[in-house]
């Protein structure tokens, strides 16, 4: 396999890994934050942040790097505009993470706050929708590559 094929493969794999993970986080994990109880919540929130970081960080970095690479070296079968749209979606996911979700987690690490918990759950829909749309986009990318053969 050449570098472009590896980039596509890693991009699709990292995106779909995150699609699955973000739906579990959105529907199961974050939705249950308010059930931990105030007495144990601070330790729970700190442990959550520590444990989730490598689980999401590594695939997010792979997704970002491969999305940028594909814009820089687009496969000839795919319109570069679609690759740019995918890269912009990744940028929006990162921006939402840095500007909204990480600050919510930081606040929750100091103790339970129902308003912050609600803001985290509601704002995480931004990432859930964007990653789901990226998943659809990667299916398109793969379909274009497969139809070229």
PDB file of N, CA and C in Angstrom, residues 16-103:
ATOM      1  N   UNK A  16     -14.393   6.354  12.218  1.00  0.00           N
ATOM      2  CA  UNK A  16     -15.455   5.447  12.654  1.00  0.00           C
ATOM      3  C   UNK A  16     -15.269   4.973  14.088  1.00  0.00           C
ATOM      4  N   UNK A  17     -14.035   4.874  14.537  1.00  0.00           N
ATOM      5  CA  UNK A  17     -13.781   4.604  15.949  1.00  0.00           C
ATOM      6  C   UNK A  17     -14.419   5.712  16.791  1.00  0.00           C
ATOM      7  N   UNK A  18     -14.188   6.974  16.376  1.00  0.00           N
ATOM      8  CA  UNK A  18     -14.731   8.104  17.120  1.00  0.00           C
ATOM      9  C   UNK A  18     -16.245   8.212  16.982  1.00  0.00           C
ATOM     10  N   UNK A  19     -16.796   7.834  15.842  1.00  0.00           N
ATOM     11  CA  UNK A  19     -18.261   7.837  15.690  1.00  0.00           C
ATOM     12  C   UNK A  19     -18.879   6.903  16.735  1.00  0.00           C
ATOM     13  N   UNK A  20     -18.367   5.701  16.814  1.00  0.00           N
ATOM     14  CA  UNK A  20     -18.901   4.756  17.797  1.00  0.00           C
ATOM     15  C   UNK A  20     -18.706   5.231  19.224  1.00  0.00           C
ATOM     16  N   UNK A  21     -17.510   5.708  19.502  1.00  0.00           N
ATOM     17  CA  UNK A  21     -17.204   6.152  20.855  1.00  0.00           C
ATOM     18  C   UNK A  21     -18.039   7.355  21.265  1.00  0.00           C
ATOM     19  N   UNK A  22     -18.204   8.331  20.376  1.00  0.00           N
ATOM     20  CA  UNK A  22     -18.940   9.541  20.748  1.00  0.00           C
ATOM     21  C   UNK A  22     -20.413   9.237  21.018  1.00  0.00           C
ATOM     22  N   UNK A  23     -20.984   8.261  20.280  1.00  0.00           N
ATOM     23  CA  UNK A  23     -22.374   7.894  20.548  1.00  0.00           C
ATOM     24  C   UNK A  23     -22.502   7.201  21.902  1.00  0.00           C
ATOM     25  N   UNK A  24     -21.549   6.367  22.277  1.00  0.00           N
ATOM     26  CA  UNK A  24     -21.582   5.728  23.599  1.00  0.00           C
ATOM     27  C   UNK A  24     -21.424   6.787  24.683  1.00  0.00           C
ATOM     28  N   UNK A  25     -20.486   7.703  24.480  1.00  0.00           N
ATOM     29  CA  UNK A  25     -20.288   8.764  25.459  1.00  0.00           C
ATOM     30  C   UNK A  25     -21.556   9.611  25.581  1.00  0.00           C
ATOM     31  N   UNK A  26     -22.143   9.983  24.433  1.00  0.00           N
ATOM     32  CA  UNK A  26     -23.306  10.870  24.441  1.00  0.00           C
ATOM     33  C   UNK A  26     -24.531  10.207  25.075  1.00  0.00           C
ATOM     34  N   UNK A  27     -24.839   8.998  24.648  1.00  0.00           N
ATOM     35  CA  UNK A  27     -26.092   8.347  25.050  1.00  0.00           C
ATOM     36  C   UNK A  27     -25.984   7.624  26.390  1.00  0.00           C
ATOM     37  N   UNK A  28     -24.803   7.114  26.721  1.00  0.00           N
ATOM     38  CA  UNK A  28     -24.656   6.322  27.939  1.00  0.00           C
ATOM     39  C   UNK A  28     -23.864   7.084  29.006  1.00  0.00           C
ATOM     40  N   UNK A  29     -22.627   7.388  28.689  1.00  0.00           N
ATOM     41  CA  UNK A  29     -21.696   7.880  29.690  1.00  0.00           C
ATOM     42  C   UNK A  29     -22.079   9.269  30.240  1.00  0.00           C
ATOM     43  N   UNK A  30     -22.140  10.275  29.374  1.00  0.00           N
ATOM     44  CA  UNK A  30     -22.478  11.615  29.852  1.00  0.00           C
ATOM     45  C   UNK A  30     -23.880  11.667  30.439  1.00  0.00           C
ATOM     46  N   UNK A  31     -24.792  10.914  29.878  1.00  0.00           N
ATOM     47  CA  UNK A  31     -26.174  10.914  30.364  1.00  0.00           C
ATOM     48  C   UNK A  31     -26.282  10.376  31.792  1.00  0.00           C
ATOM     49  N   UNK A  32     -25.259   9.650  32.244  1.00  0.00           N
ATOM     50  CA  UNK A  32     -25.288   9.072  33.589  1.00  0.00           C
ATOM     51  C   UNK A  32     -24.423   9.853  34.586  1.00  0.00           C
ATOM     52  N   UNK A  33     -23.778  10.922  34.150  1.00  0.00           N
ATOM     53  CA  UNK A  33     -22.936  11.710  35.058  1.00  0.00           C
ATOM     54  C   UNK A  33     -23.704  12.158  36.297  1.00  0.00           C
ATOM     55  N   UNK A  34     -24.947  12.572  36.109  1.00  0.00           N
ATOM     56  CA  UNK A  34     -25.713  13.092  37.242  1.00  0.00           C
ATOM     57  C   UNK A  34     -26.150  12.006  38.218  1.00  0.00           C
ATOM     58  N   UNK A  35     -25.852  10.750  37.920  1.00  0.00           N
ATOM     59  CA  UNK A  35     -26.237   9.650  38.799  1.00  0.00           C
ATOM     60  C   UNK A  35     -25.083   9.166  39.678  1.00  0.00           C
ATOM     61  N   UNK A  36     -23.915   9.760  39.519  1.00  0.00           N
ATOM     62  CA  UNK A  36     -22.742   9.339  40.287  1.00  0.00           C
ATOM     63  C   UNK A  36     -22.888   9.703  41.754  1.00  0.00           C
ATOM     64  N   UNK A  37     -23.507  10.830  42.010  1.00  0.00           N
ATOM     65  CA  UNK A  37     -23.663  11.302  43.384  1.00  0.00           C
ATOM     66  C   UNK A  37     -22.596  12.334  43.706  1.00  0.00           C
ATOM     67  N   UNK A  38     -23.000  13.365  44.413  1.00  0.00           N
ATOM     68  CA  UNK A  38     -22.100  14.481  44.699  1.00  0.00           C
ATOM     69  C   UNK A  38     -20.897  14.071  45.537  1.00  0.00           C
ATOM     70  N   UNK A  39     -21.072  13.118  46.436  1.00  0.00           N
ATOM     71  CA  UNK A  39     -19.988  12.715  47.330  1.00  0.00           C
ATOM     72  C   UNK A  39     -18.799  12.142  46.557  1.00  0.00           C
ATOM     73  N   UNK A  40     -19.052  11.358  45.532  1.00  0.00           N
ATOM     74  CA  UNK A  40     -17.984  10.710  44.773  1.00  0.00           C
ATOM     75  C   UNK A  40     -17.672  11.399  43.454  1.00  0.00           C
ATOM     76  N   UNK A  41     -18.402  12.444  43.110  1.00  0.00           N
ATOM     77  CA  UNK A  41     -18.323  12.971  41.759  1.00  0.00           C
ATOM     78  C   UNK A  41     -16.965  13.562  41.413  1.00  0.00           C
ATOM     79  N   UNK A  42     -16.359  14.307  42.307  1.00  0.00           N
ATOM     80  CA  UNK A  42     -15.089  14.956  41.981  1.00  0.00           C
ATOM     81  C   UNK A  42     -14.040  13.917  41.599  1.00  0.00           C
ATOM     82  N   UNK A  43     -13.890  12.877  42.395  1.00  0.00           N
ATOM     83  CA  UNK A  43     -12.915  11.827  42.071  1.00  0.00           C
ATOM     84  C   UNK A  43     -13.287  11.134  40.764  1.00  0.00           C
ATOM     85  N   UNK A  44     -14.571  10.891  40.572  1.00  0.00           N
ATOM     86  CA  UNK A  44     -15.053  10.262  39.340  1.00  0.00           C
ATOM     87  C   UNK A  44     -14.711  11.122  38.117  1.00  0.00           C
ATOM     88  N   UNK A  45     -14.970  12.409  38.199  1.00  0.00           N
ATOM     89  CA  UNK A  45     -14.729  13.311  37.072  1.00  0.00           C
ATOM     90  C   UNK A  45     -13.241  13.410  36.751  1.00  0.00           C
ATOM     91  N   UNK A  46     -12.407  13.478  37.769  1.00  0.00           N
ATOM     92  CA  UNK A  46     -10.957  13.537  37.557  1.00  0.00           C
ATOM     93  C   UNK A  46     -10.462  12.232  36.931  1.00  0.00           C
ATOM     94  N   UNK A  47     -10.927  11.104  37.439  1.00  0.00           N
ATOM     95  CA  UNK A  47     -10.547   9.811  36.865  1.00  0.00           C
ATOM     96  C   UNK A  47     -11.036   9.670  35.427  1.00  0.00           C
ATOM     97  N   UNK A  48     -12.251  10.138  35.179  1.00  0.00           N
ATOM     98  CA  UNK A  48     -12.785  10.092  33.820  1.00  0.00           C
ATOM     99  C   UNK A  48     -11.864  10.848  32.870  1.00  0.00           C
ATOM    100  N   UNK A  49     -11.509  12.074  33.213  1.00  0.00           N
ATOM    101  CA  UNK A  49     -10.658  12.895  32.343  1.00  0.00           C
ATOM    102  C   UNK A  49      -9.300  12.230  32.111  1.00  0.00           C
ATOM    103  N   UNK A  50      -8.722  11.678  33.145  1.00  0.00           N
ATOM    104  CA  UNK A  50      -7.414  11.026  33.031  1.00  0.00           C
ATOM    105  C   UNK A  50      -7.490   9.780  32.148  1.00  0.00           C
ATOM    106  N   UNK A  51      -8.530   8.996  32.316  1.00  0.00           N
ATOM    107  CA  UNK A  51      -8.631   7.730  31.579  1.00  0.00           C
ATOM    108  C   UNK A  51      -9.109   7.917  30.137  1.00  0.00           C
ATOM    109  N   UNK A  52      -9.960   8.899  29.896  1.00  0.00           N
ATOM    110  CA  UNK A  52     -10.528   9.069  28.557  1.00  0.00           C
ATOM    111  C   UNK A  52      -9.548   9.741  27.603  1.00  0.00           C
ATOM    112  N   UNK A  53      -8.614  10.522  28.135  1.00  0.00           N
ATOM    113  CA  UNK A  53      -7.715  11.294  27.283  1.00  0.00           C
ATOM    114  C   UNK A  53      -6.965  10.432  26.262  1.00  0.00           C
ATOM    115  N   UNK A  54      -6.287   9.366  26.651  1.00  0.00           N
ATOM    116  CA  UNK A  54      -5.607   8.567  25.615  1.00  0.00           C
ATOM    117  C   UNK A  54      -6.585   7.804  24.713  1.00  0.00           C
ATOM    118  N   UNK A  55      -7.746   7.467  25.243  1.00  0.00           N
ATOM    119  CA  UNK A  55      -8.736   6.730  24.457  1.00  0.00           C
ATOM    120  C   UNK A  55      -9.261   7.578  23.301  1.00  0.00           C
ATOM    121  N   UNK A  56      -9.428   8.879  23.540  1.00  0.00           N
ATOM    122  CA  UNK A  56      -9.900   9.768  22.474  1.00  0.00           C
ATOM    123  C   UNK A  56      -8.765  10.531  21.810  1.00  0.00           C
ATOM    124  N   UNK A  57      -7.718  10.834  22.556  1.00  0.00           N
ATOM    125  CA  UNK A  57      -6.648  11.678  22.039  1.00  0.00           C
ATOM    126  C   UNK A  57      -5.890  11.077  20.873  1.00  0.00           C
ATOM    127  N   UNK A  58      -5.530   9.822  20.988  1.00  0.00           N
ATOM    128  CA  UNK A  58      -4.749   9.175  19.932  1.00  0.00           C
ATOM    129  C   UNK A  58      -5.535   9.090  18.627  1.00  0.00           C
ATOM    130  N   UNK A  59      -6.770   8.566  18.629  1.00  0.00           N
ATOM    131  CA  UNK A  59      -7.514   8.540  17.363  1.00  0.00           C
ATOM    132  C   UNK A  59      -7.844   9.929  16.823  1.00  0.00           C
ATOM    133  N   UNK A  60      -8.061  10.911  17.717  1.00  0.00           N
ATOM    134  CA  UNK A  60      -8.315  12.267  17.234  1.00  0.00           C
ATOM    135  C   UNK A  60      -7.082  12.825  16.520  1.00  0.00           C
ATOM    136  N   UNK A  61      -5.906  12.564  17.057  1.00  0.00           N
ATOM    137  CA  UNK A  61      -4.671  13.021  16.403  1.00  0.00           C
ATOM    138  C   UNK A  61      -4.473  12.324  15.056  1.00  0.00           C
ATOM    139  N   UNK A  62      -4.752  11.027  15.006  1.00  0.00           N
ATOM    140  CA  UNK A  62      -4.643  10.291  13.746  1.00  0.00           C
ATOM    141  C   UNK A  62      -5.627  10.842  12.727  1.00  0.00           C
ATOM    142  N   UNK A  63      -6.850  11.097  13.158  1.00  0.00           N
ATOM    143  CA  UNK A  63      -7.875  11.641  12.264  1.00  0.00           C
ATOM    144  C   UNK A  63      -7.457  13.012  11.732  1.00  0.00           C
ATOM    145  N   UNK A  64      -6.952  13.867  12.610  1.00  0.00           N
ATOM    146  CA  UNK A  64      -6.515  15.202  12.203  1.00  0.00           C
ATOM    147  C   UNK A  64      -5.360  15.113  11.205  1.00  0.00           C
ATOM    148  N   UNK A  65      -4.350  14.318  11.537  1.00  0.00           N
ATOM    149  CA  UNK A  65      -3.162  14.201  10.672  1.00  0.00           C
ATOM    150  C   UNK A  65      -3.523  13.633   9.304  1.00  0.00           C
ATOM    151  N   UNK A  66      -4.341  12.592   9.279  1.00  0.00           N
ATOM    152  CA  UNK A  66      -4.679  11.981   7.990  1.00  0.00           C
ATOM    153  C   UNK A  66      -5.626  12.860   7.183  1.00  0.00           C
ATOM    154  N   UNK A  67      -6.501  13.596   7.853  1.00  0.00           N
ATOM    155  CA  UNK A  67      -7.379  14.530   7.134  1.00  0.00           C
ATOM    156  C   UNK A  67      -6.551  15.627   6.471  1.00  0.00           C
ATOM    157  N   UNK A  68      -5.577  16.157   7.201  1.00  0.00           N
ATOM    158  CA  UNK A  68      -4.704  17.193   6.631  1.00  0.00           C
ATOM    159  C   UNK A  68      -3.859  16.616   5.492  1.00  0.00           C
ATOM    160  N   UNK A  69      -3.340  15.416   5.678  1.00  0.00           N
ATOM    161  CA  UNK A  69      -2.539  14.779   4.624  1.00  0.00           C
ATOM    162  C   UNK A  69      -3.359  14.588   3.346  1.00  0.00           C
ATOM    163  N   UNK A  70      -4.599  14.144   3.487  1.00  0.00           N
ATOM    164  CA  UNK A  70      -5.441  13.903   2.315  1.00  0.00           C
ATOM    165  C   UNK A  70      -5.778  15.192   1.578  1.00  0.00           C
ATOM    166  N   UNK A  71      -5.887  16.302   2.289  1.00  0.00           N
ATOM    167  CA  UNK A  71      -6.088  17.590   1.616  1.00  0.00           C
ATOM    168  C   UNK A  71      -4.819  17.973   0.858  1.00  0.00           C
ATOM    169  N   UNK A  72      -3.673  17.720   1.481  1.00  0.00           N
ATOM    170  CA  UNK A  72      -2.378  18.045   0.880  1.00  0.00           C
ATOM    171  C   UNK A  72      -2.065  17.137  -0.306  1.00  0.00           C
ATOM    172  N   UNK A  73      -2.406  15.863  -0.186  1.00  0.00           N
ATOM    173  CA  UNK A  73      -2.150  14.866  -1.231  1.00  0.00           C
ATOM    174  C   UNK A  73      -3.450  14.119  -1.551  1.00  0.00           C
ATOM    175  N   UNK A  74      -4.402  14.794  -2.208  1.00  0.00           N
ATOM    176  CA  UNK A  74      -5.714  14.161  -2.430  1.00  0.00           C
ATOM    177  C   UNK A  74      -5.649  13.012  -3.427  1.00  0.00           C
ATOM    178  N   UNK A  75      -6.386  11.957  -3.147  1.00  0.00           N
ATOM    179  CA  UNK A  75      -6.498  10.888  -4.141  1.00  0.00           C
ATOM    180  C   UNK A  75      -7.176  11.456  -5.393  1.00  0.00           C
ATOM    181  N   UNK A  76      -6.737  11.066  -6.579  1.00  0.00           N
ATOM    182  CA  UNK A  76      -7.312  11.647  -7.798  1.00  0.00           C
ATOM    183  C   UNK A  76      -8.796  11.328  -7.986  1.00  0.00           C
ATOM    184  N   UNK A  77      -9.289  10.293  -7.354  1.00  0.00           N
ATOM    185  CA  UNK A  77     -10.688   9.887  -7.507  1.00  0.00           C
ATOM    186  C   UNK A  77     -11.650  10.745  -6.693  1.00  0.00           C
ATOM    187  N   UNK A  78     -11.123  11.565  -5.808  1.00  0.00           N
ATOM    188  CA  UNK A  78     -11.967  12.311  -4.868  1.00  0.00           C
ATOM    189  C   UNK A  78     -11.770  13.811  -5.076  1.00  0.00           C
ATOM    190  N   UNK A  79     -12.886  14.526  -5.131  1.00  0.00           N
ATOM    191  CA  UNK A  79     -12.801  15.989  -5.248  1.00  0.00           C
ATOM    192  C   UNK A  79     -12.223  16.568  -3.967  1.00  0.00           C
ATOM    193  N   UNK A  80     -11.233  17.416  -4.122  1.00  0.00           N
ATOM    194  CA  UNK A  80     -10.543  17.982  -2.963  1.00  0.00           C
ATOM    195  C   UNK A  80     -11.487  18.797  -2.085  1.00  0.00           C
ATOM    196  N   UNK A  81     -12.556  19.331  -2.653  1.00  0.00           N
ATOM    197  CA  UNK A  81     -13.510  20.102  -1.839  1.00  0.00           C
ATOM    198  C   UNK A  81     -14.124  19.236  -0.743  1.00  0.00           C
ATOM    199  N   UNK A  82     -14.382  17.961  -1.041  1.00  0.00           N
ATOM    200  CA  UNK A  82     -14.937  17.067  -0.020  1.00  0.00           C
ATOM    201  C   UNK A  82     -13.924  16.806   1.084  1.00  0.00           C
ATOM    202  N   UNK A  83     -12.657  16.725   0.713  1.00  0.00           N
ATOM    203  CA  UNK A  83     -11.608  16.521   1.711  1.00  0.00           C
ATOM    204  C   UNK A  83     -11.461  17.761   2.594  1.00  0.00           C
ATOM    205  N   UNK A  84     -11.597  18.941   1.997  1.00  0.00           N
ATOM    206  CA  UNK A  84     -11.565  20.170   2.781  1.00  0.00           C
ATOM    207  C   UNK A  84     -12.739  20.231   3.753  1.00  0.00           C
ATOM    208  N   UNK A  85     -13.912  19.825   3.296  1.00  0.00           N
ATOM    209  CA  UNK A  85     -15.088  19.793   4.182  1.00  0.00           C
ATOM    210  C   UNK A  85     -14.803  18.875   5.368  1.00  0.00           C
ATOM    211  N   UNK A  86     -14.226  17.714   5.097  1.00  0.00           N
ATOM    212  CA  UNK A  86     -13.876  16.790   6.180  1.00  0.00           C
ATOM    213  C   UNK A  86     -12.877  17.393   7.153  1.00  0.00           C
ATOM    214  N   UNK A  87     -11.873  18.093   6.629  1.00  0.00           N
ATOM    215  CA  UNK A  87     -10.876  18.721   7.492  1.00  0.00           C
ATOM    216  C   UNK A  87     -11.502  19.849   8.319  1.00  0.00           C
ATOM    217  N   UNK A  88     -12.385  20.608   7.729  1.00  0.00           N
ATOM    218  CA  UNK A  88     -13.084  21.666   8.475  1.00  0.00           C
ATOM    219  C   UNK A  88     -13.918  21.043   9.597  1.00  0.00           C
ATOM    220  N   UNK A  89     -14.587  19.920   9.319  1.00  0.00           N
ATOM    221  CA  UNK A  89     -15.363  19.241  10.366  1.00  0.00           C
ATOM    222  C   UNK A  89     -14.457  18.823  11.515  1.00  0.00           C
ATOM    223  N   UNK A  90     -13.276  18.300  11.188  1.00  0.00           N
ATOM    224  CA  UNK A  90     -12.323  17.927  12.238  1.00  0.00           C
ATOM    225  C   UNK A  90     -11.941  19.167  13.045  1.00  0.00           C
ATOM    226  N   UNK A  91     -11.687  20.271  12.364  1.00  0.00           N
ATOM    227  CA  UNK A  91     -11.354  21.512  13.060  1.00  0.00           C
ATOM    228  C   UNK A  91     -12.465  21.976  13.991  1.00  0.00           C
ATOM    229  N   UNK A  92     -13.702  21.854  13.535  1.00  0.00           N
ATOM    230  CA  UNK A  92     -14.842  22.238  14.381  1.00  0.00           C
ATOM    231  C   UNK A  92     -14.968  21.317  15.597  1.00  0.00           C
ATOM    232  N   UNK A  93     -14.695  20.032  15.401  1.00  0.00           N
ATOM    233  CA  UNK A  93     -14.716  19.086  16.526  1.00  0.00           C
ATOM    234  C   UNK A  93     -13.658  19.481  17.554  1.00  0.00           C
ATOM    235  N   UNK A  94     -12.449  19.754  17.078  1.00  0.00           N
ATOM    236  CA  UNK A  94     -11.374  20.166  17.980  1.00  0.00           C
ATOM    237  C   UNK A  94     -11.728  21.477  18.678  1.00  0.00           C
ATOM    238  N   UNK A  95     -12.295  22.421  17.943  1.00  0.00           N
ATOM    239  CA  UNK A  95     -12.663  23.716  18.538  1.00  0.00           C
ATOM    240  C   UNK A  95     -13.729  23.533  19.619  1.00  0.00           C
ATOM    241  N   UNK A  96     -14.735  22.715  19.333  1.00  0.00           N
ATOM    242  CA  UNK A  96     -15.775  22.451  20.316  1.00  0.00           C
ATOM    243  C   UNK A  96     -15.181  21.776  21.551  1.00  0.00           C
ATOM    244  N   UNK A  97     -14.318  20.816  21.330  1.00  0.00           N
ATOM    245  CA  UNK A  97     -13.674  20.102  22.441  1.00  0.00           C
ATOM    246  C   UNK A  97     -12.912  21.080  23.328  1.00  0.00           C
ATOM    247  N   UNK A  98     -12.090  21.929  22.695  1.00  0.00           N
ATOM    248  CA  UNK A  98     -11.243  22.851  23.454  1.00  0.00           C
ATOM    249  C   UNK A  98     -12.041  23.978  24.112  1.00  0.00           C
ATOM    250  N   UNK A  99     -13.055  24.473  23.417  1.00  0.00           N
ATOM    251  CA  UNK A  99     -13.771  25.650  23.916  1.00  0.00           C
ATOM    252  C   UNK A  99     -14.939  25.325  24.828  1.00  0.00           C
ATOM    253  N   UNK A 100     -15.508  24.132  24.686  1.00  0.00           N
ATOM    254  CA  UNK A 100     -16.719  23.827  25.459  1.00  0.00           C
ATOM    255  C   UNK A 100     -16.538  22.604  26.361  1.00  0.00           C
ATOM    256  N   UNK A 101     -16.231  21.435  25.768  1.00  0.00           N
ATOM    257  CA  UNK A 101     -16.240  20.209  26.555  1.00  0.00           C
ATOM    258  C   UNK A 101     -15.104  20.139  27.575  1.00  0.00           C
ATOM    259  N   UNK A 102     -13.878  20.508  27.184  1.00  0.00           N
ATOM    260  CA  UNK A 102     -12.772  20.466  28.149  1.00  0.00           C
ATOM    261  C   UNK A 102     -13.024  21.418  29.323  1.00  0.00           C
ATOM    262  N   UNK A 103     -13.456  22.666  29.077  1.00  0.00           N
ATOM    263  CA  UNK A 103     -13.773  23.515  30.231  1.00  0.00           C
ATOM    264  C   UNK A 103     -14.881  22.942  31.133  1.00  0.00           C
TER     265      UNK A 103
END
